[in-house]
mmCIF file of C-alpha atoms in Angstrom:
data_model
loop_
_atom_site.group_PDB
_atom_site.id
_atom_site.type_symbol
_atom_site.label_atom_id
_atom_site.label_comp_id
_atom_site.label_asym_id
_atom_site.label_seq_id
_atom_site.Cartn_x
_atom_site.Cartn_y
_atom_site.Cartn_z
ATOM 1 C CA MET A 1218 76.268 64.093 12.642
ATOM 2 C CA ALA A 1219 72.830 64.117 13.911
ATOM 3 C CA ASP A 1220 70.529 60.975 13.800
ATOM 4 C CA GLN A 1221 68.253 61.165 10.873
ATOM 5 C CA PRO A 1222 64.491 61.029 11.920
ATOM 6 C CA SER A 1223 62.382 58.330 10.029
ATOM 7 C CA GLU A 1224 58.797 59.696 8.937
ATOM 8 C CA PHE A 1225 55.428 58.535 8.136
ATOM 9 C CA ARG A 1226 53.297 60.934 6.546
ATOM 10 C CA ILE A 1227 49.727 61.069 6.204
ATOM 11 C CA GLU A 1228 49.153 63.266 3.291
ATOM 12 C CA MET A 1229 46.943 64.171 0.232
ATOM 13 C CA PRO A 1230 47.054 64.673 -3.378
ATOM 14 C CA PRO A 1231 50.137 64.471 -5.722
ATOM 15 C CA ALA A 1232 52.465 67.464 -5.913
ATOM 16 C CA THR A 1233 50.651 68.880 -2.696
ATOM 17 C CA PRO A 1234 51.528 72.609 -2.190
ATOM 18 C CA VAL A 1235 52.494 72.342 1.529
ATOM 19 C CA VAL A 1236 52.770 75.437 3.645
ATOM 20 C CA PRO A 1237 56.362 74.818 5.388
ATOM 21 C CA VAL A 1238 54.880 75.850 8.802
ATOM 22 C CA GLN A 1239 55.425 73.086 11.387
ATOM 23 C CA LEU A 1240 51.948 72.740 13.794
ATOM 24 C CA TRP A 1241 51.273 71.469 17.196
ATOM 25 C CA LEU A 1242 48.120 70.221 18.715
ATOM 26 C CA ASP A 1243 47.170 73.507 20.212
ATOM 27 C CA ASP A 1244 48.355 75.843 17.092
ATOM 28 C CA LYS A 1245 45.409 77.300 15.360
ATOM 29 C CA PHE A 1246 44.707 77.492 11.567
ATOM 30 C CA ARG A 1247 41.809 78.914 9.300
ATOM 31 C CA PHE A 1248 39.528 76.436 7.337
ATOM 32 C CA ARG A 1249 36.157 75.286 6.735
ATOM 33 C CA CYS A 1250 34.646 72.795 4.461
ATOM 34 C CA HIS A 1251 30.931 72.687 3.721
ATOM 35 C CA LYS A 1252 28.459 71.571 1.193
ATOM 36 C CA GLY A 1253 27.851 75.104 0.094
ATOM 37 C CA ILE A 1254 31.243 76.090 -0.823
ATOM 38 C CA ALA A 1255 32.237 76.286 -4.936
ATOM 39 C CA CYS A 1256 34.716 74.062 -4.679
ATOM 40 C CA PHE A 1257 32.805 71.273 -2.855
ATOM 41 C CA ASN A 1258 34.158 67.675 -3.885
ATOM 42 C CA LYS A 1259 37.191 68.788 -5.976
ATOM 43 C CA CYS A 1260 39.964 67.333 -3.415
ATOM 44 C CA CYS A 1261 38.060 64.220 -4.174
ATOM 45 C CA GLU A 1262 39.044 64.489 -8.062
ATOM 46 C CA ASN A 1263 42.683 63.819 -7.928
ATOM 47 C CA ILE A 1264 43.444 61.365 -5.102
ATOM 48 C CA ASP A 1265 46.450 59.399 -4.202
ATOM 49 C CA ILE A 1266 45.729 58.331 -0.606
ATOM 50 C CA LEU A 1267 47.840 55.464 1.065
ATOM 51 C CA LEU A 1268 45.386 53.406 3.633
ATOM 52 C CA THR A 1269 45.917 52.466 7.028
ATOM 53 C CA PRO A 1270 44.678 49.313 8.363
ATOM 54 C CA TRP A 1271 41.672 50.959 10.435
ATOM 55 C CA ASP A 1272 40.595 52.536 6.996
ATOM 56 C CA ILE A 1273 40.509 49.408 5.498
ATOM 57 C CA VAL A 1274 38.251 47.676 8.724
ATOM 58 C CA ARG A 1275 35.922 50.994 8.429
ATOM 59 C CA MET A 1276 35.438 50.718 4.765
ATOM 60 C CA ALA A 1277 34.483 46.944 5.198
ATOM 61 C CA ARG A 1278 32.341 47.348 7.993
ATOM 62 C CA HIS A 1279 30.648 50.160 6.280
ATOM 63 C CA PHE A 1280 29.531 47.849 3.191
ATOM 64 C CA GLY A 1281 28.996 44.903 5.214
ATOM 65 C CA ILE A 1282 31.793 42.999 3.669
ATOM 66 C CA THR A 1283 34.828 41.024 4.580
ATOM 67 C CA ALA A 1284 38.125 43.356 4.757
ATOM 68 C CA ARG A 1285 39.373 41.042 1.815
ATOM 69 C CA GLU A 1286 36.294 42.037 -0.150
ATOM 70 C CA ALA A 1287 36.954 45.895 0.676
ATOM 71 C CA ILE A 1288 40.395 45.420 -0.775
ATOM 72 C CA ASP A 1289 39.520 43.811 -3.794
ATOM 73 C CA ARG A 1290 36.884 46.198 -4.428
ATOM 74 C CA TYR A 1291 38.164 49.644 -3.230
ATOM 75 C CA THR A 1292 42.013 49.526 -3.262
ATOM 76 C CA THR A 1293 45.008 49.316 -5.676
ATOM 77 C CA ASP A 1294 48.061 47.618 -4.769
ATOM 78 C CA ALA A 1295 51.084 49.977 -3.610
ATOM 79 C CA GLN A 1296 54.323 50.051 -1.464
ATOM 80 C CA ILE A 1297 55.526 51.523 1.629
ATOM 81 C CA ASP A 1298 59.476 51.426 1.025
ATOM 82 C CA ALA A 1299 62.289 50.511 -1.609
ATOM 83 C CA HIS A 1300 62.282 47.007 -0.182
ATOM 84 C CA GLY A 1301 58.432 46.329 -1.428
ATOM 85 C CA MET A 1302 56.791 46.271 1.889
ATOM 86 C CA PRO A 1303 53.222 45.704 0.747
ATOM 87 C CA ALA A 1304 50.511 48.873 1.030
ATOM 88 C CA LEU A 1305 47.338 49.738 -0.256
ATOM 89 C CA LYS A 1306 45.895 52.656 -1.982
ATOM 90 C CA LEU A 1307 42.160 53.933 -2.239
ATOM 91 C CA ALA A 1308 41.290 53.140 -5.582
ATOM 92 C CA ARG A 1309 39.952 55.731 -8.179
ATOM 93 C CA LYS A 1310 37.412 55.615 -10.359
ATOM 94 C CA GLU A 1311 37.991 54.041 -14.122
ATOM 95 C CA GLY A 1312 39.837 56.159 -16.287
ATOM 96 C CA SER A 1313 39.947 59.180 -13.923
ATOM 97 C CA THR A 1314 41.887 60.267 -10.718
ATOM 98 C CA ALA A 1315 38.663 60.628 -8.601
ATOM 99 C CA CYS A 1316 38.297 58.700 -5.610
ATOM 100 C CA THR A 1317 36.101 55.548 -6.265
ATOM 101 C CA HIS A 1318 33.440 56.562 -3.567
ATOM 102 C CA LEU A 1319 33.081 60.128 -5.116
ATOM 103 C CA THR A 1320 29.505 60.989 -5.636
ATOM 104 C CA PRO A 1321 27.651 64.040 -6.829
ATOM 105 C CA GLU A 1322 26.498 64.548 -3.321
ATOM 106 C CA GLY A 1323 29.675 64.300 -1.661
ATOM 107 C CA CYS A 1324 31.623 61.255 -0.398
ATOM 108 C CA GLY A 1325 29.885 57.960 -0.593
ATOM 109 C CA ILE A 1326 31.247 56.515 2.851
ATOM 110 C CA TYR A 1327 31.571 59.986 4.643
ATOM 111 C CA ALA A 1328 30.998 58.137 7.957
ATOM 112 C CA ASP A 1329 33.810 55.781 7.385
ATOM 113 C CA ARG A 1330 36.264 57.713 5.346
ATOM 114 C CA PRO A 1331 39.765 57.088 5.864
ATOM 115 C CA ALA A 1332 42.189 59.092 7.849
ATOM 116 C CA ALA A 1333 43.570 60.986 5.185
ATOM 117 C CA CYS A 1334 40.355 62.470 4.184
ATOM 118 C CA ARG A 1335 39.648 63.423 7.601
ATOM 119 C CA TYR A 1336 42.760 65.301 8.404
ATOM 120 C CA TYR A 1337 42.413 67.379 4.950
ATOM 121 C CA ALA A 1338 43.319 70.229 4.853
ATOM 122 C CA LEU A 1339 45.993 69.054 7.251
ATOM 123 C CA GLY A 1340 48.951 66.972 6.827
ATOM 124 C CA SER A 1341 50.269 64.791 9.481
ATOM 125 C CA VAL A 1342 54.016 63.738 10.059
ATOM 126 C CA ALA A 1343 55.290 61.015 12.857
ATOM 127 C CA MET A 1344 58.711 61.500 13.327
ATOM 128 C CA ARG A 1345 61.324 59.130 15.455
ATOM 129 C CA LYS A 1346 64.604 59.372 15.699
ATOM 130 C CA LYS A 1347 67.293 56.630 15.897
ATOM 131 C CA GLU A 1348 68.297 55.164 19.053
ATOM 132 C CA SER A 1349 64.724 56.727 20.437
ATOM 133 C CA SER A 1350 61.412 54.829 21.534
ATOM 134 C CA GLU A 1351 59.492 58.469 21.326
ATOM 135 C CA VAL A 1352 57.283 59.128 18.176
ATOM 136 C CA GLU A 1353 56.830 63.047 17.597
ATOM 137 C CA ASP A 1354 53.642 64.100 15.807
ATOM 138 C CA SER A 1355 53.310 67.444 14.088
ATOM 139 C CA TYR A 1356 51.222 68.818 11.385
ATOM 140 C CA PHE A 1357 51.504 70.978 8.318
ATOM 141 C CA VAL A 1358 48.724 73.084 6.201
ATOM 142 C CA VAL A 1359 47.871 71.910 2.886
ATOM 143 C CA LYS A 1360 46.928 74.788 0.361
ATOM 144 C CA GLU A 1361 45.831 73.621 -2.945
ATOM 145 C CA ALA A 1362 44.819 76.317 -5.636
ATOM 146 C CA HIS A 1363 41.489 75.053 -6.001
ATOM 147 C CA CYS A 1364 40.411 74.662 -2.216
ATOM 148 C CA LEU A 1365 38.423 77.895 -1.171
ATOM 149 C CA GLY A 1366 38.072 76.429 2.570
ATOM 150 C CA HIS A 1367 40.859 78.504 3.695
ATOM 151 C CA ASP A 1368 39.246 81.867 2.934
ATOM 152 C CA GLU A 1369 36.232 80.684 5.341
ATOM 153 C CA PRO A 1370 36.065 83.032 8.753
ATOM 154 C CA HIS A 1371 36.566 79.997 10.592
ATOM 155 C CA GLU A 1372 39.552 79.434 12.980
ATOM 156 C CA GLN A 1373 40.470 76.109 15.198
ATOM 157 C CA THR A 1374 43.150 74.353 16.809
ATOM 158 C CA ILE A 1375 44.699 71.374 15.477
ATOM 159 C CA ARG A 1376 43.236 69.465 18.471
ATOM 160 C CA GLU A 1377 39.833 70.976 17.947
ATOM 161 C CA TYR A 1378 39.866 69.775 14.194
ATOM 162 C CA ARG A 1379 41.128 66.715 14.904
ATOM 163 C CA ARG A 1380 38.126 65.815 17.567
ATOM 164 C CA GLU A 1381 35.538 67.476 15.050
ATOM 165 C CA GLN A 1382 36.569 65.531 11.957
ATOM 166 C CA GLY A 1383 36.583 62.186 14.070
ATOM 167 C CA ILE A 1384 40.291 61.526 13.516
ATOM 168 C CA GLU A 1385 41.173 60.440 16.957
ATOM 169 C CA PRO A 1386 39.724 56.884 16.948
ATOM 170 C CA TYR A 1387 41.673 56.195 13.826
ATOM 171 C CA ASP A 1388 44.912 57.685 15.048
ATOM 172 C CA GLU A 1389 44.577 55.487 18.069
ATOM 173 C CA ALA A 1390 43.925 52.277 16.175
ATOM 174 C CA ASN A 1391 46.654 52.932 13.906
ATOM 175 C CA ARG A 1392 49.535 54.182 16.039
ATOM 176 C CA ALA A 1393 51.258 51.122 16.718
ATOM 177 C CA TRP A 1394 51.079 50.012 13.116
ATOM 178 C CA ARG A 1395 52.944 53.323 12.244
ATOM 179 C CA ASP A 1396 55.458 52.538 14.705
ATOM 180 C CA ILE A 1397 56.253 49.504 13.024
ATOM 181 C CA VAL A 1398 56.716 51.307 9.969
ATOM 182 C CA LEU A 1399 58.921 53.950 11.542
ATOM 183 C CA LYS A 1400 60.624 51.196 13.350
ATOM 184 C CA LYS A 1401 61.346 49.466 9.993
ATOM 185 C CA ARG A 1402 62.385 52.783 8.325
ATOM 186 C CA SER A 1403 64.773 53.929 10.947
ATOM 187 C CA SER A 1404 66.578 50.529 11.333
ATOM 188 C CA GLY A 1405 67.411 50.569 7.487
ATOM 189 C CA PRO A 1406 70.168 48.298 6.419
ATOM 190 C CA THR A 1407 70.708 46.695 9.797
ATOM 191 C CA VAL A 1408 67.705 44.884 9.069
ATOM 192 C CA GLY A 1409 67.744 43.992 5.486
ATOM 193 C CA LYS A 1410 65.135 43.338 3.055
ATOM 194 C CA PRO A 1411 62.448 41.125 4.746
ATOM 195 C CA SER A 1412 61.966 37.905 3.459
ATOM 196 C CA GLN A 1413 58.500 37.028 1.210
ATOM 197 C CA ARG A 1414 56.895 35.527 4.253
ATOM 198 C CA SER A 1415 57.480 38.638 6.438
ATOM 199 C CA PHE A 1416 55.924 40.326 3.471
ATOM 200 C CA GLU A 1417 52.915 38.122 3.507
ATOM 201 C CA LEU A 1418 52.149 38.283 7.509
ATOM 202 C CA PHE A 1419 52.703 42.086 7.267
ATOM 203 C CA TYR A 1420 49.963 42.428 4.736
ATOM 204 C CA LEU A 1421 47.803 39.793 6.487
ATOM 205 C CA ALA A 1422 48.145 41.215 9.719
ATOM 206 C CA SER A 1423 47.809 45.101 8.481
ATOM 207 C CA TYR A 1424 44.928 44.877 6.011
ATOM 208 C CA ASP A 1425 43.201 41.700 5.765
ATOM 209 C CA LEU A 1426 41.824 41.784 9.636
ATOM 210 C CA ASP A 1427 39.016 39.080 8.936
ATOM 211 C CA GLY A 1428 41.712 36.808 7.530
ATOM 212 C CA PHE A 1429 44.026 37.227 10.393
ATOM 213 C CA ARG A 1430 41.137 36.630 12.662
ATOM 214 C CA SER A 1431 40.787 33.127 11.138
ATOM 215 C CA PHE A 1432 44.625 32.783 11.286
ATOM 216 C CA ALA A 1433 44.558 33.715 15.349
ATOM 217 C CA LEU A 1434 41.865 31.472 16.314
ATOM 218 C CA SER A 1435 43.028 28.571 14.196
ATOM 219 C CA GLU A 1436 43.925 25.246 15.736
ATOM 220 C CA LYS A 1437 47.433 25.556 14.330
ATOM 221 C CA PHE A 1438 48.011 29.019 15.808
ATOM 222 C CA ALA A 1439 46.631 27.806 19.573
ATOM 223 C CA SER A 1440 49.409 24.984 19.094
ATOM 224 C CA VAL A 1441 52.097 27.383 18.971
ATOM 225 C CA PHE A 1442 50.835 30.231 21.089
ATOM 226 C CA GLU A 1443 49.131 30.411 24.310
ATOM 227 C CA ILE A 1444 46.225 32.711 24.066
ATOM 228 C CA ALA A 1445 43.629 33.468 26.986
ATOM 229 C CA PRO A 1446 40.161 32.628 26.489
ATOM 230 C CA GLU A 1447 39.462 36.370 27.149
ATOM 231 C CA LEU A 1448 41.686 37.385 24.626
ATOM 232 C CA CYS A 1449 40.331 35.043 21.968
ATOM 233 C CA SER A 1450 36.835 36.295 22.547
ATOM 234 C CA GLN A 1451 37.995 39.706 21.996
ATOM 235 C CA ILE A 1452 40.097 39.039 19.108
ATOM 236 C CA GLU A 1453 36.635 37.086 17.550
ATOM 237 C CA SER A 1454 33.992 39.884 18.323
ATOM 238 C CA ASP A 1455 36.231 43.388 18.529
ATOM 239 C CA ASP A 1456 37.783 44.549 15.591
ATOM 240 C CA ALA A 1457 40.078 47.229 17.427
ATOM 241 C CA ALA A 1458 41.208 44.451 19.781
ATOM 242 C CA CYS A 1459 41.699 41.971 16.746
ATOM 243 C CA LEU A 1460 44.153 44.861 15.177
ATOM 244 C CA ALA A 1461 45.760 45.217 18.366
ATOM 245 C CA PHE A 1462 46.647 41.848 18.638
ATOM 246 C CA ALA A 1463 47.693 41.411 15.252
ATOM 247 C CA ILE A 1464 50.021 44.427 15.676
ATOM 248 C CA ARG A 1465 51.384 42.766 18.551
ATOM 249 C CA PHE A 1466 51.995 39.763 16.521
ATOM 250 C CA LEU A 1467 53.748 41.500 13.784
ATOM 251 C CA ARG A 1468 56.225 43.134 16.129
ATOM 252 C CA GLN A 1469 57.074 39.651 17.532
ATOM 253 C CA ALA A 1470 57.379 37.712 14.089
ATOM 254 C CA LEU A 1471 59.347 40.901 12.715
ATOM 255 C CA PHE A 1472 61.445 42.100 15.250
ATOM 256 C CA GLY A 1473 61.266 39.435 18.153
ATOM 257 C CA GLU A 1474 59.426 41.082 20.630
ATOM 258 C CA MET A 1475 58.311 38.122 22.675
ATOM 259 C CA THR A 1476 54.896 39.356 23.844
ATOM 260 C CA ILE A 1477 52.956 36.363 22.932
ATOM 261 C CA PRO A 1478 53.607 33.274 24.665
ATOM 262 C CA VAL A 1479 55.049 30.262 22.813
ATOM 263 C CA ARG A 1480 54.054 26.898 23.834
ATOM 264 C CA GLY A 1481 56.649 24.455 25.223
ATOM 265 C CA GLY A 1482 58.120 22.460 22.598
ATOM 266 C CA ALA A 1483 56.301 24.015 19.674
ATOM 267 C CA ALA A 1484 59.557 25.153 17.657
ATOM 268 C CA GLU A 1485 60.347 21.481 18.044
ATOM 269 C CA ARG A 1486 57.085 20.119 16.717
ATOM 270 C CA ARG A 1487 57.132 22.456 13.962
ATOM 271 C CA LEU A 1488 60.658 21.874 12.601
ATOM 272 C CA PRO A 1489 59.814 18.797 10.319
ATOM 273 C CA ALA A 1490 57.383 21.041 8.924
ATOM 274 C CA TYR A 1491 59.786 23.730 8.411
ATOM 275 C CA ARG A 1492 62.233 21.166 6.765
ATOM 276 C CA GLU A 1493 59.501 20.053 4.596
ATOM 277 C CA ARG A 1494 58.526 23.179 3.472
ATOM 278 C CA LEU A 1495 62.265 24.131 2.522
ATOM 279 C CA LEU A 1496 62.347 20.989 0.695
ATOM 280 C CA ARG A 1497 59.072 21.389 -1.337
ATOM 281 C CA ASP A 1498 60.368 25.008 -1.991
ATOM 282 C CA ALA A 1499 63.812 24.139 -3.320
ATOM 283 C CA GLN A 1500 62.345 21.474 -5.420
ATOM 284 C CA GLU A 1501 59.842 24.114 -6.914
ATOM 285 C CA LYS A 1502 62.515 26.536 -7.737
ATOM 286 C CA ALA A 1503 64.557 23.436 -9.317
ATOM 287 C CA ALA A 1504 61.732 22.556 -11.496
ATOM 288 C CA GLN A 1505 60.982 26.267 -12.560
ATOM 289 C CA LEU A 1506 65.300 26.701 -13.468
ATOM 290 C CA ALA A 1507 64.686 23.474 -15.569
ATOM 291 C CA ASP A 1508 61.780 24.639 -17.198
ATOM 292 C CA GLN A 1509 63.632 28.371 -17.935
ATOM 293 C CA GLN A 1510 66.772 26.482 -19.376
ATOM 294 C CA ASP A 1511 64.556 24.000 -21.551
ATOM 295 C CA ALA A 1512 62.630 27.485 -22.693
ATOM 296 C CA LEU A 1513 66.195 29.165 -23.469
ATOM 297 C CA TYR A 1514 67.323 26.020 -25.290
ATOM 298 C CA ASP A 1515 64.661 25.484 -27.386
ATOM 299 C CA SER A 1516 64.705 29.307 -28.438
ATOM 300 C CA LEU A 1517 68.277 29.022 -29.227
ATOM 301 C CA LYS A 1518 67.383 26.140 -31.394
ATOM 302 C CA GLU A 1519 64.746 27.945 -33.149
ATOM 303 C CA GLN A 1520 67.225 30.982 -33.971
ATOM 304 C CA GLY A 1521 69.857 28.623 -35.409
ATOM 305 C CA GLN A 1522 67.375 26.942 -37.785
#
């Protein structure tokens, strides 16, 4: 039986009518969106958009706020897979399916809009077969009933459209993160369900870049890992460099790919703290179990009276 490929998709609204034709960078398609078109803004009125790490960074910088603040204000929680690996989706207006950033004039963050918005009316699929390190990108056209852009007399290649929409910097920044998601999916049961700690690290490194920056530049981090001063400077001042390092850290934490040197004796120094944390966790779980048992006992007593 052939290996089943693992996929990562960037696509748009639910129940999207996808044209079942696989396209490559130099294939052409017909589409143009502009303010004068009758369906302008329609695609933003019914969204279901999975956000990438660089989407969060750009949105935060657009408003001059931290990544954590952008997450709290403009996203909702989601999951990437059945194991509950955390994800974020673009928030909708209250009581509506419309994008939180939609205005009568169009997108309120157009210069920093997410990758999925830039791709529309295209979808992107990244596929990696088991036992292969190569990731293959392909594309497809999304034709929604309301969209009149497909009737416009304008044709371009996928490559030209990606360049016009400013997609390439997003894909470049997100590619290594996407590969982590693909590797997790393709590994399947061999990896098993990640721990809660793995979820927390994934969330921090993927979405809360400012939080990860503080973590990576902390004394505690420096006591465990050896980081060159030049790299520390890049992590502090350059979002792209910080995200790239965050992904390196994730690959090391999740898959054991040791690309960040560990200081000698770091594991031994951390062992007492690790044991203390395990003991504390066990005590907390025992206390929670005791509370649950007490509550159950009290409930049974009340029912018997």
